[in-house]
Coordinates of C-alpha atoms in Angstrom, one line a residue:
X7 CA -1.2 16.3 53.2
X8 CA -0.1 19.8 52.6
X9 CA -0.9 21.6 50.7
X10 CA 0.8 22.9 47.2
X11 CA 1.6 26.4 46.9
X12 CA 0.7 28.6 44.6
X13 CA 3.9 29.4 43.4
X14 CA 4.1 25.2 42.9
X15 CA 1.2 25.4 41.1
X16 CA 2.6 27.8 38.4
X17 CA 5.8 26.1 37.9
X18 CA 3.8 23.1 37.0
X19 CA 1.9 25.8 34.4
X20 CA 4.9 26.2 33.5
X21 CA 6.0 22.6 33.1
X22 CA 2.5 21.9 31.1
X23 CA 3.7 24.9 28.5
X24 CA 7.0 23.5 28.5
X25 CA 6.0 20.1 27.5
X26 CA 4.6 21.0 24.4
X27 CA 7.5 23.5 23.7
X28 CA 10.0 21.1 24.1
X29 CA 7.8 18.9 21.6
X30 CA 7.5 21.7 19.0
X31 CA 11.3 22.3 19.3
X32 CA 12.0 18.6 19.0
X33 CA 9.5 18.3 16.3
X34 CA 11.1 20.9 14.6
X35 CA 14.2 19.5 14.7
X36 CA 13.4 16.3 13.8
X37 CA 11.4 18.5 10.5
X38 CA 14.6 20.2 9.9
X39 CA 16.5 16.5 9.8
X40 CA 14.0 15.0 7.6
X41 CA 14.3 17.8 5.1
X42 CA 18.1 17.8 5.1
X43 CA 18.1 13.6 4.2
X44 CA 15.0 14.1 2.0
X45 CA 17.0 17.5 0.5
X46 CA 20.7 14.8 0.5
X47 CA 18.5 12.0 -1.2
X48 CA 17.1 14.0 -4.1
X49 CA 20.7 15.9 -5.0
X50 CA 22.4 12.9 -4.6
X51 CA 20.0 10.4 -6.6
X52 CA 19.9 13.0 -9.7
X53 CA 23.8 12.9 -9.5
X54 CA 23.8 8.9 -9.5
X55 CA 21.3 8.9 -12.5
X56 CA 23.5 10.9 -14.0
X57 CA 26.4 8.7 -13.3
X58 CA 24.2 5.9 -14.6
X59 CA 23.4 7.3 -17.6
X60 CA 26.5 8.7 -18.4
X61 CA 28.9 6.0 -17.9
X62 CA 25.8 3.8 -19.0
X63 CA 25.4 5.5 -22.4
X64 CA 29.4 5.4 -23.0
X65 CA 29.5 1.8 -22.0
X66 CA 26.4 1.3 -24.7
X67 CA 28.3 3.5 -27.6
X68 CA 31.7 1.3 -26.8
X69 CA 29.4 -2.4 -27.0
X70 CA 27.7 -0.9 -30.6
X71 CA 31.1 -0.1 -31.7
X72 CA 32.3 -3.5 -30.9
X73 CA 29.5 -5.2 -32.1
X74 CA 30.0 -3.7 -35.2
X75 CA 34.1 -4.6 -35.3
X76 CA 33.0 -8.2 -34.6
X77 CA 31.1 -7.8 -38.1
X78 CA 33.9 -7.0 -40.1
X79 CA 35.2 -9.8 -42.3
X80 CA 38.6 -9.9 -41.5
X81 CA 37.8 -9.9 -37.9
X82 CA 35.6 -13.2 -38.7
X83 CA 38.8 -14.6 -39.8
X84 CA 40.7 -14.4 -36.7
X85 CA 44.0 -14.7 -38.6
X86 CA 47.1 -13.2 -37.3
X87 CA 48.2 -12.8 -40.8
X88 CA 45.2 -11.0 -42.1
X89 CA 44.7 -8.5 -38.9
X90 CA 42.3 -5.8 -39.6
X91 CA 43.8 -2.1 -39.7
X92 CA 40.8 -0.9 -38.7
X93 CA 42.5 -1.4 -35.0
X94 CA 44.5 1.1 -34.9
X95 CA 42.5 3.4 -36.3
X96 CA 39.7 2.8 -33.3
X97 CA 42.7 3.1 -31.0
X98 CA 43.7 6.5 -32.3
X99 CA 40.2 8.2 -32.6
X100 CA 38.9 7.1 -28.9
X101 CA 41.5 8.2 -26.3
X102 CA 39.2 6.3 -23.9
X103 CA 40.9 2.4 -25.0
X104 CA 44.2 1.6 -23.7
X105 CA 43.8 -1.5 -26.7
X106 CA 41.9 -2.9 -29.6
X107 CA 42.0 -6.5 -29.5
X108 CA 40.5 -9.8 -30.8
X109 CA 41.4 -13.2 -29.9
X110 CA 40.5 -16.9 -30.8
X111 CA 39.1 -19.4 -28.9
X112 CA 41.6 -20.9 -27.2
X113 CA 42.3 -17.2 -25.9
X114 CA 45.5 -15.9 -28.0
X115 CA 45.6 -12.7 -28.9
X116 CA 45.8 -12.7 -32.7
X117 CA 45.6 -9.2 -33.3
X118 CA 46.3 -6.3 -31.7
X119 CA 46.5 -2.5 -31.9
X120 CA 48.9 -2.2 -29.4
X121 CA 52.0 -4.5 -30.1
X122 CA 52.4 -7.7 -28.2
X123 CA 55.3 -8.2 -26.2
X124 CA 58.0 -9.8 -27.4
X125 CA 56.2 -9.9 -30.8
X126 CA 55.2 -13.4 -29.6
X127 CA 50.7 -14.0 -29.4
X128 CA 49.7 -13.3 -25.7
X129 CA 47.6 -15.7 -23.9
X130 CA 44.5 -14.5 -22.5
X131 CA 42.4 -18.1 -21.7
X132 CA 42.7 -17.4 -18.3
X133 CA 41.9 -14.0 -17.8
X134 CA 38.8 -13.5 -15.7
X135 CA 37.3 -11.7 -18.8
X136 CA 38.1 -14.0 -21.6
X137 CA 36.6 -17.2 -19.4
X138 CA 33.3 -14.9 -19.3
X139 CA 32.6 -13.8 -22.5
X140 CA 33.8 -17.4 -23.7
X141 CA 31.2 -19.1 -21.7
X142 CA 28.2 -16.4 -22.0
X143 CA 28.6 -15.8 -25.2
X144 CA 27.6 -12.3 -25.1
X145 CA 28.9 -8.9 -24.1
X146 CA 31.2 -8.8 -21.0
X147 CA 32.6 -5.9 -18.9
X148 CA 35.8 -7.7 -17.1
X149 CA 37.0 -6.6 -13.6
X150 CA 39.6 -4.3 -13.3
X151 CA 42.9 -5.8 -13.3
X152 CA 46.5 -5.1 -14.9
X153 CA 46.3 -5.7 -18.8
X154 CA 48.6 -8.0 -20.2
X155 CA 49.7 -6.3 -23.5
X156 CA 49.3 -2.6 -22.4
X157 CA 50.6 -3.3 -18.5
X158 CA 47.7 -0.8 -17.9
X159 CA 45.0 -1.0 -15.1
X160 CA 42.0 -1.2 -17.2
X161 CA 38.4 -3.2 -17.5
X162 CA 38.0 -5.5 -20.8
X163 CA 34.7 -5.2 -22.5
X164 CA 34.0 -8.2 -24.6
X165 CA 32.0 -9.6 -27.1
X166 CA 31.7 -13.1 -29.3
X167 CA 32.9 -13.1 -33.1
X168 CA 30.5 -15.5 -35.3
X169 CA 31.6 -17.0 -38.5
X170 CA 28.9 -17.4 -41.4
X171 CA 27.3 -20.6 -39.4
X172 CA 26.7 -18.7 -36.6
X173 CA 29.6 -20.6 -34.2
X174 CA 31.5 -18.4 -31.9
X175 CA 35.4 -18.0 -33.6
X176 CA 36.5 -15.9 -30.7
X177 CA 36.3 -12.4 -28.9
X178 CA 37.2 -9.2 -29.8
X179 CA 38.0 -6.4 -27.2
X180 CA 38.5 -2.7 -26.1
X181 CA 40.5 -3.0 -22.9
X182 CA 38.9 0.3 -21.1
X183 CA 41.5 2.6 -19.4
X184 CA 39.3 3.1 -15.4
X185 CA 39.9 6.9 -15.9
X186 CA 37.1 6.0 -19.5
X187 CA 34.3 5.0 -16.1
X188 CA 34.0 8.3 -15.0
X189 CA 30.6 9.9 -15.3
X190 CA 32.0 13.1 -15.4
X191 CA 29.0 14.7 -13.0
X192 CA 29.6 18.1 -11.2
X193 CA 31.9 16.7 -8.3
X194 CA 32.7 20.4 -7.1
X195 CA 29.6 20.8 -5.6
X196 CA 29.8 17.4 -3.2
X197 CA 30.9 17.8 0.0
X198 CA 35.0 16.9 1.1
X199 CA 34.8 13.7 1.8
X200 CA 32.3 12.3 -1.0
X201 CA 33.0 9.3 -2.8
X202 CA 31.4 7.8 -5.9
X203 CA 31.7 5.2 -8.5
X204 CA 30.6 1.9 -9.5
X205 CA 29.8 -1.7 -8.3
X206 CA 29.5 -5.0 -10.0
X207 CA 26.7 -7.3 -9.5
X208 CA 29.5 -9.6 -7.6
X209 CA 30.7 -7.1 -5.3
X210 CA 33.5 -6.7 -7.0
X211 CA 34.4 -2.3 -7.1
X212 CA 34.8 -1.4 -10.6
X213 CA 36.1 2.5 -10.6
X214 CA 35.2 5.2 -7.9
X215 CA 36.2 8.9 -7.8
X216 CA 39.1 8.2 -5.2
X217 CA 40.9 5.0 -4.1
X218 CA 43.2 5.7 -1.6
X219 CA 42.5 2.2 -0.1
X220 CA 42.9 0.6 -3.2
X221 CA 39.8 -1.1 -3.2
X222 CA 39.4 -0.7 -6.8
X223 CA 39.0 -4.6 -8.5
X224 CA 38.3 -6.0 -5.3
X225 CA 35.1 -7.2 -3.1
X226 CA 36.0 -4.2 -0.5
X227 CA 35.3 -5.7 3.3
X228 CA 33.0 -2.8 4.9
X229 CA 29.2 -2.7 5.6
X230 CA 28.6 -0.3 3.2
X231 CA 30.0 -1.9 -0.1
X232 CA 27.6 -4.8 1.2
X233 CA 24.7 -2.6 1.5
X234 CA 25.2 -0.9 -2.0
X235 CA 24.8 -4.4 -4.3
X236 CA 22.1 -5.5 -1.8
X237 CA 20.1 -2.4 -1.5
X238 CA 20.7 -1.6 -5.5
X239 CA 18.4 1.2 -5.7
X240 CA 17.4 3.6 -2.6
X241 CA 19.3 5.2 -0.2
X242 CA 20.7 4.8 3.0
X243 CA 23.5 5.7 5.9
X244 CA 26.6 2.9 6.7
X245 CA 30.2 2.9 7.3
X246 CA 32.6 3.2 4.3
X247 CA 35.4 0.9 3.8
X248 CA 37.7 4.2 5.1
X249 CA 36.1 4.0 8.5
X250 CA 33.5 7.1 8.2
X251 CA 29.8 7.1 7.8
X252 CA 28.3 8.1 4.8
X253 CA 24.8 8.6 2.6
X254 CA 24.6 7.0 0.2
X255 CA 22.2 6.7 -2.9
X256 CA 22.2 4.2 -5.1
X257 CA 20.9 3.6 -8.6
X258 CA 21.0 0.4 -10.3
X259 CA 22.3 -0.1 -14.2
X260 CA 20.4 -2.8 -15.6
X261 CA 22.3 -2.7 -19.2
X262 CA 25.4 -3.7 -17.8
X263 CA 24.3 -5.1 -14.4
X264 CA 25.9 -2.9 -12.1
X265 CA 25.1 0.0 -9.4
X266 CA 26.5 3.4 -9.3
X267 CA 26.4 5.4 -5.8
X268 CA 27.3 8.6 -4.4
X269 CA 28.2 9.0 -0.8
X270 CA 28.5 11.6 1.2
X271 CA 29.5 12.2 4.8
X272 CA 26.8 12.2 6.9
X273 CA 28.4 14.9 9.0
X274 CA 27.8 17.2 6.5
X275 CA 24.3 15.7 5.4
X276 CA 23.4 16.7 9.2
X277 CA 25.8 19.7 9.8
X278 CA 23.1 22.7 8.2
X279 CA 20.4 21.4 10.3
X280 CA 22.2 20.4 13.2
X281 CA 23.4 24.1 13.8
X282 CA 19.7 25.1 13.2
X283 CA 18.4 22.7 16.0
X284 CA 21.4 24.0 18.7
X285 CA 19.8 27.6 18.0
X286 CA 16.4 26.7 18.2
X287 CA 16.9 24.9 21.3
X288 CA 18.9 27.7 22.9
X289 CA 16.0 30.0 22.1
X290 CA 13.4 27.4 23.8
X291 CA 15.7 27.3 26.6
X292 CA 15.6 30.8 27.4
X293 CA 11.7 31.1 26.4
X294 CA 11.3 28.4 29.7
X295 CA 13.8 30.4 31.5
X296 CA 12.3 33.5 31.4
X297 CA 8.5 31.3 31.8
X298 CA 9.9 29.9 35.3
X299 CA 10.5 33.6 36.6
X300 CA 7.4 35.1 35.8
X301 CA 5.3 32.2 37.6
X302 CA 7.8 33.3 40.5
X303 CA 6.6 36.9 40.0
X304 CA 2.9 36.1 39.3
X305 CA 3.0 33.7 42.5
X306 CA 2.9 36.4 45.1
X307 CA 0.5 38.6 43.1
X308 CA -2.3 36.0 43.0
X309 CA -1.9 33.7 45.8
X310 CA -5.7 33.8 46.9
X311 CA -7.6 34.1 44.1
X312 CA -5.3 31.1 42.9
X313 CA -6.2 29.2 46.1
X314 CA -9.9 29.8 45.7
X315 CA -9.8 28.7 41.9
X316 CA -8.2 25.4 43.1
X317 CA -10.9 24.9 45.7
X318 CA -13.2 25.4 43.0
X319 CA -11.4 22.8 40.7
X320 CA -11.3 20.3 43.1
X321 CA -15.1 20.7 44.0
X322 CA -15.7 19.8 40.3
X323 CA -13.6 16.9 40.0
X324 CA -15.6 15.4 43.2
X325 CA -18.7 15.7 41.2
X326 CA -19.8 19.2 42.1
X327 CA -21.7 20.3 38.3
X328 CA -22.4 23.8 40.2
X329 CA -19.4 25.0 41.7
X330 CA -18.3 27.8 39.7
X331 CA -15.1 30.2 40.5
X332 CA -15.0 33.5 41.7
X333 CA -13.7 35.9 39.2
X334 CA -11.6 38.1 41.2
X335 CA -8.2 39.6 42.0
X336 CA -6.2 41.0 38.6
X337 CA -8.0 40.5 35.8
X338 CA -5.2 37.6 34.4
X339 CA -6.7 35.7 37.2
X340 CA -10.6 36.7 36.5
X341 CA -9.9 35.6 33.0
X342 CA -8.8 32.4 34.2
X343 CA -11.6 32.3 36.2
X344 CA -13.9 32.8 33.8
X345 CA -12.2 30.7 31.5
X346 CA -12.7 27.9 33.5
X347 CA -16.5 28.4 34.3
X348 CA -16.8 28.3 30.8
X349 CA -15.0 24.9 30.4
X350 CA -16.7 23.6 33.4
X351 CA -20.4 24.6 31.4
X352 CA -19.1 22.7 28.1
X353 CA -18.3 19.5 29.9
X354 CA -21.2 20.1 32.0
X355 CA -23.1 20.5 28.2
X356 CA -21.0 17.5 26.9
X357 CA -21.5 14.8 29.3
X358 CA -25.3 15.6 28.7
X359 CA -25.4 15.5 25.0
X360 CA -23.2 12.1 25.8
X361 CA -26.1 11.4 27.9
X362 CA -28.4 11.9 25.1
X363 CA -26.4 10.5 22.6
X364 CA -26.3 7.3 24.5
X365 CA -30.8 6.8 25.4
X366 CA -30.1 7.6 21.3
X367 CA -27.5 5.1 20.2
X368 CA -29.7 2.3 22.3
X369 CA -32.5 3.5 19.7
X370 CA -30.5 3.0 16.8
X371 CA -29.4 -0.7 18.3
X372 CA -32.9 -1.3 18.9
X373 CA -34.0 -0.6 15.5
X374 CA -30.9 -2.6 13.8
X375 CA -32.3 -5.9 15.7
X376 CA -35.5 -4.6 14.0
X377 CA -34.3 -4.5 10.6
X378 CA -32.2 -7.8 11.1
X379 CA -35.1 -9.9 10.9
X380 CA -37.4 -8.1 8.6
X381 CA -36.7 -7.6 4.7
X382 CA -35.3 -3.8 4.5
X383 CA -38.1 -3.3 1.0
X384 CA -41.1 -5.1 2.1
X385 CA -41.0 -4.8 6.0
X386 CA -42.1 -8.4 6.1
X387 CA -40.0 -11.1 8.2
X388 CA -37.0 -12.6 6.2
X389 CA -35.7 -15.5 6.6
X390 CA -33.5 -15.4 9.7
X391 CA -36.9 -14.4 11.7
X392 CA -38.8 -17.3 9.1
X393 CA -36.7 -20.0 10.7
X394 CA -37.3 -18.9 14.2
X395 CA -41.2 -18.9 13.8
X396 CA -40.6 -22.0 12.2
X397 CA -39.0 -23.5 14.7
X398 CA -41.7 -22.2 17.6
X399 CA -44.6 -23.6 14.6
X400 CA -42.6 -27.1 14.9
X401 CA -42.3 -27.0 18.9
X402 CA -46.3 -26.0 18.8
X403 CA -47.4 -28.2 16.6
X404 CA -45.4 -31.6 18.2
X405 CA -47.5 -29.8 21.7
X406 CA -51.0 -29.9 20.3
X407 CA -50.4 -32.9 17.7
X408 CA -51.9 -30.4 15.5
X409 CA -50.1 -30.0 11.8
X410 CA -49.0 -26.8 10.3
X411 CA -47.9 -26.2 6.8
X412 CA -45.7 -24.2 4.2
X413 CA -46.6 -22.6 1.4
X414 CA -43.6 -21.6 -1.2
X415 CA -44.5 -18.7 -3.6
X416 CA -42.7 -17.1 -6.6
X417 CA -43.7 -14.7 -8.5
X418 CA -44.4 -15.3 -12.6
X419 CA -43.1 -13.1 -15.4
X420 CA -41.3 -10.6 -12.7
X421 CA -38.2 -10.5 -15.2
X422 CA -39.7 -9.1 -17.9
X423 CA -41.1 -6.6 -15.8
X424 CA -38.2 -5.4 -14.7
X425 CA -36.5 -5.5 -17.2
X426 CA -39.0 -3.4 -19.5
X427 CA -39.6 -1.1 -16.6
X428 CA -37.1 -0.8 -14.2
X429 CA -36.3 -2.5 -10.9
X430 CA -38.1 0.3 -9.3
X431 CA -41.3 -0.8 -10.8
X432 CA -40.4 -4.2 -9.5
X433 CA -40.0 -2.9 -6.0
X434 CA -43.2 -1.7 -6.5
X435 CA -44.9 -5.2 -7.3
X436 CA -42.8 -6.7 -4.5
X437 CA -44.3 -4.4 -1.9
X438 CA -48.2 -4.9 -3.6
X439 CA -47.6 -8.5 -3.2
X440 CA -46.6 -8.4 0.5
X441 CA -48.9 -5.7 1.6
X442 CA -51.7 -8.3 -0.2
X443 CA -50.3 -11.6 1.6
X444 CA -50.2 -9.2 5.0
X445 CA -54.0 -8.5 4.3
X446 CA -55.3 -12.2 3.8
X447 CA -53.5 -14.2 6.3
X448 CA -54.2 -15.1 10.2
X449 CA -52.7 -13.3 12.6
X450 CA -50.5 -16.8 13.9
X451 CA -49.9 -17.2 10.4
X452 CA -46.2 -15.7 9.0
X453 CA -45.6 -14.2 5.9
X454 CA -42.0 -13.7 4.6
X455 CA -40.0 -12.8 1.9
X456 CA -37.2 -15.1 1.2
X457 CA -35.3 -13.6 -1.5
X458 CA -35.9 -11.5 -4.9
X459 CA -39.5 -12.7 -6.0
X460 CA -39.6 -15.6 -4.0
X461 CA -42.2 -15.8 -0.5
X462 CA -43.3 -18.0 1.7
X463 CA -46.4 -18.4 4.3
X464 CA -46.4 -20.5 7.4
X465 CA -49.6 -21.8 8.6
X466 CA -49.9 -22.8 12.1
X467 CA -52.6 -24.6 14.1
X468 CA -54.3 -26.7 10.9
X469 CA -56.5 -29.7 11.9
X470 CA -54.8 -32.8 13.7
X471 CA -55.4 -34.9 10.4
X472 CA -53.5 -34.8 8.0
X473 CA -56.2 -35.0 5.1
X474 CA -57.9 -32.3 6.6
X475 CA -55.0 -30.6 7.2
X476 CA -53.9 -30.5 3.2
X477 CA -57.2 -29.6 2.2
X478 CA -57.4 -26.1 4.7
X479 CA -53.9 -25.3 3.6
X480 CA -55.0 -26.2 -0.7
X481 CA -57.7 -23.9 0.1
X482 CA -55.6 -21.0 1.5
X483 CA -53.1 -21.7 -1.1
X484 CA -56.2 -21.0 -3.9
X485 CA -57.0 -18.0 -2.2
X486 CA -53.7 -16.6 -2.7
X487 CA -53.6 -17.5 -6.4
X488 CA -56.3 -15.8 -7.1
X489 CA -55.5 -12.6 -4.6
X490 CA -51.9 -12.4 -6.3
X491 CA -53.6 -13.0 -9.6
X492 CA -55.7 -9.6 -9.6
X493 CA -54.1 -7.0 -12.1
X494 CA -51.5 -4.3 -10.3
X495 CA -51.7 -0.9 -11.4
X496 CA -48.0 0.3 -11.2
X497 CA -46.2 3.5 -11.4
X498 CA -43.3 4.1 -13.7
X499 CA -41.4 7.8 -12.6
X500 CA -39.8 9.5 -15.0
X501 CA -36.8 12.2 -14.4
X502 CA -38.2 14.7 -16.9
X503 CA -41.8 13.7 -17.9
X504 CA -45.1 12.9 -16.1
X505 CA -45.3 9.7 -14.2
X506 CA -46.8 6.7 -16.4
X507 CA -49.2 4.4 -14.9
X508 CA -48.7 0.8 -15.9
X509 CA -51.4 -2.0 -15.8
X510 CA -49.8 -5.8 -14.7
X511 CA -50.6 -8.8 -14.5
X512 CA -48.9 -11.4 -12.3
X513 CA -49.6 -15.0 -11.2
X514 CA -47.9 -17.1 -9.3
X515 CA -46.7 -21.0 -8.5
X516 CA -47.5 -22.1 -5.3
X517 CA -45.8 -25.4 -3.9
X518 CA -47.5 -26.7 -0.7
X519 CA -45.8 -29.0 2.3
X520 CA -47.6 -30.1 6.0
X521 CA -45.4 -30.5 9.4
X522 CA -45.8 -31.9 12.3
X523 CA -43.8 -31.3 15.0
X524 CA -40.1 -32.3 14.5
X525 CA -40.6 -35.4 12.5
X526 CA -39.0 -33.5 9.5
X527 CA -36.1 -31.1 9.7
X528 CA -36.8 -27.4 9.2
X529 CA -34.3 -27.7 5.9
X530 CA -36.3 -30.4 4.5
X531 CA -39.2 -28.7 4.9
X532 CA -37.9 -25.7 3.1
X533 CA -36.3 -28.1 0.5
X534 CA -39.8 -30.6 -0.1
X535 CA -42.0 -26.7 -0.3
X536 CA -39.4 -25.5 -2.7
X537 CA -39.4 -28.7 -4.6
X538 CA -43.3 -28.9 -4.3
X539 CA -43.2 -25.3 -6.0
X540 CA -41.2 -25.6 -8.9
X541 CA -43.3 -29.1 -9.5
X542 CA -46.5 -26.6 -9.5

């Protein structure tokens, strides 16, 4: 196979540098994106909280206003002889209300600022607003539609009229010009192109900023009318119902149960950072440029020293720890040279603190199995390495027909100790009574700790009978009484005073079983020295 030139090997130098570079620069662009839609989703949510709590706070002041109309005696009477003047009055102060309206049950207009037409009581029962407010009983914002007294396009906000009993008697109304919807937010800073407004929970579009569709009061059919009442509060990018893709940040108006947006062309979300990223990439493509023709130039400079560097490199990768390079030719080269001896002696100095690291690590393994089996404060077996030894004692003992037997210990009046003095002190008398069971038993005997004060001893090899057999294991179990029972001299530490000696006295109930072989379970054993124990 030939071999690669030098000048080959430089222009893959220079692909390694590029790599990363064109990373950077893509990283950077994609940094510069993020920050445009993170920059677009904080101005646009503040201007659709705005919108919310503009249009949300005149909605409120409109519903408190009609609330209070519905209040007023003569309203309660709902008698188109005894109309209210107070209409017109409402009409005339808030420039906002095409009408001022309340109708009966059956959905006649009894009275009205505005004059009927005709002179003649309009019918409103089957007006998409009057059915609502009829059969939810509360306040209503209608859908847009054309009103039938004024004959302007306008939303009806409703609310019940109670009589004395508290029965619904009808509705009373402010039929809302659309221009009242606007949230009046600082539209001259948006982008051409931006469109805002409001949603019903339904679908249905109840004002925007500019309808040249004439979507307004209808369920407009595009992805991202959809997307606004699903999404209700976040933002995201879709096509608009005028065929161009927009951001759009939604915030949702609980109060009235709608969701007001702002959307912007994504174009001009992007535009900013987009010219950004065709600069920065011009720049890396030059850097590369200019990278490609200096390996050209360096590649007839350093040919050997090059050669002889990747003669060394290749030596190493076969396994050769020693090979070293040569430093010579211009000192770019030396450097490298040196550069990579020095690499070479770190890996050389890695693999062998791996190396270490490892005939350590089997250390640490070895002394986790340890610990496993033996109780972390008392160093004596617990009860995972209890039940093996049990189960050789059993296997043993069914061998030499010889019984062996379990002796079940707890500690009296530990509580109190450690409660008066600390569980540290109680560690203390743990470890006094294992060191003092250790001490006094056989070495084919076991003693373990099987939990917080409780320990047991296993006694292997006793006589073949079992008379015999209960009396050597009585006799051991007497011994232990009285070894456990010898007073403990204690120390209590103190953080900022001298250390207290403390004098105790322990003693402790001993329940006593025999085995042989496998006639019993190793469970039931357990469970009759446990039982034997507590009987003691």
């Amino acid at each position: 196979m030939k071999t690669p030139s030098i000048r080959s090997h430089l222009l893959l130098l220079v692909l390694a540098l590029s790599v990363p570079l064109a990373a950077s620069v893509g990283y950077e662009i994609y940094n510069q994106m993020q920050q445009a839609v993170a920059h677009a989703k904080s101005s646009l949510r503040s201007l659709a909280q705005t919108m919310a709590s503009n249009t949300g706070g005149k909605i409120a002041n409109a519903r408190q206003t009609l609330e209070r109309l519905a209040q007023r005696p003569l309203v309660q009477q709902v008698d188109p002889h005894h109309c209210d003047p107070v209409l017109r009055d409402l009409l005339e102060l808030n420039p906002d209300f095409a009408n001022v309206n309340y109708a009966n049950m059956d959905g006649l207009v009894v009275c009205s600022a505005v004059p009927q037409p005709g002179g003649k009581l309009t019918n409103a029962a089957q007006t998409q607003w009057f059915r609502a407010v009829r059969q939810d009983q509360r306040f209503t914002i209608g859908e847009p539609f054309v009103g039938l007294i004024t004959g302007k396009w306008v939303s009806v906000l409703s609310t019940p009229i109670w009589n004395a009993q508290h029965e619904m008697v009808g509705s009373v109304q402010f039929p809302l010009d659309l221009g009242a919807y606007d949230p009046n937010i600082p539209a001259q800073y948006l982008p051409e192109g931006s469109r805002y407004g409001f949603f019903k929970q339904n679908g249905i579009m109840v004002w925007r900023n500019l309808d040249p569709e004439g979507v307004i009061g209808t369920r407009p059919n595009a992805e991202a009318a959809r997307r606004i009442v699903e999404v209700r509060d976040g933002e995201f990018e879709s096509l608009a119902v005028d065929g161009v893709t927009r951001f759009f940040s939604v915030v949702p108006m609980p109060e009235v149960g709608w969701v007001a947006f702002v959307g912007v062309p994504a174009s001009q979300v992007y535009a900013a950072a987009k010219e950004r990223a065709i600069t920065t990439a011009a720049v890396a493509l030059v850097a590369i440029a200019v990278l490609v023709l200096l390996a050209i130039v360096l590649a007839r400079r350093i040919a050997m020293p090059m050669a002889l560097l990747a003669t060394t490199a290749r030596l190493v990768q076969s396994g050769n720890r020693s090979a070293r390079a040569i430093p010579a030719g211009p000192s770019e080269v030396a450097q490298v040279a040196a550069a990579f001896n020095a690499m070479t002696d770190s890996l050389h100095a890695s693999t062998e603190a791996l190396e270490t690291e490892i005939a350590e690590r089997k250390q640490m393994e070895d002394q986790v199995r340890q610990l496993a089996f033996h109780d972390a404060l008392t160093r004596l077996p617990n009860r995972l390495l209890l039940q093996d030894r049990l189960s050789q004692a059993m296997a043993a003992s069914a061998r030499n027909s010889c019984y062996g037997a379990l002796l079940f210990i707890d500690l009296d009046n530990f509580k109190p100790l450690n409660d008066t003095h600390g569980h540290e002190v109680g560690d203390c008398l743990l470890v006094e009574v294992a060191n003092r069971l250790k001490g006094s038993m056989r070495m084919m005997d076991t003693v373990a700790r099987f939990g917080g004060d409780e320990f047991v001893v296993m006694l292997s090899e006793l006589d073949a009978q079992p008379q015999t057999s209960r009396i050597q294991a009585q006799a051991i179990a007497e011994k232990i009484a009285a070894l456990l029972s010898t007073p403990y001299t204690l120390t209590v530490r103190q953080a900022e005073a001298p250390d207290v000696l403390v004098q105790h006295h322990c003693t402790a109930s001993i329940g006593v079983t025999l085995f042989l072989g496998h006639a019993t379970s190793q469970t039931e054993i357990l469970k009759q020295a446990d039982g034997a124990m507590y009987l003691a």
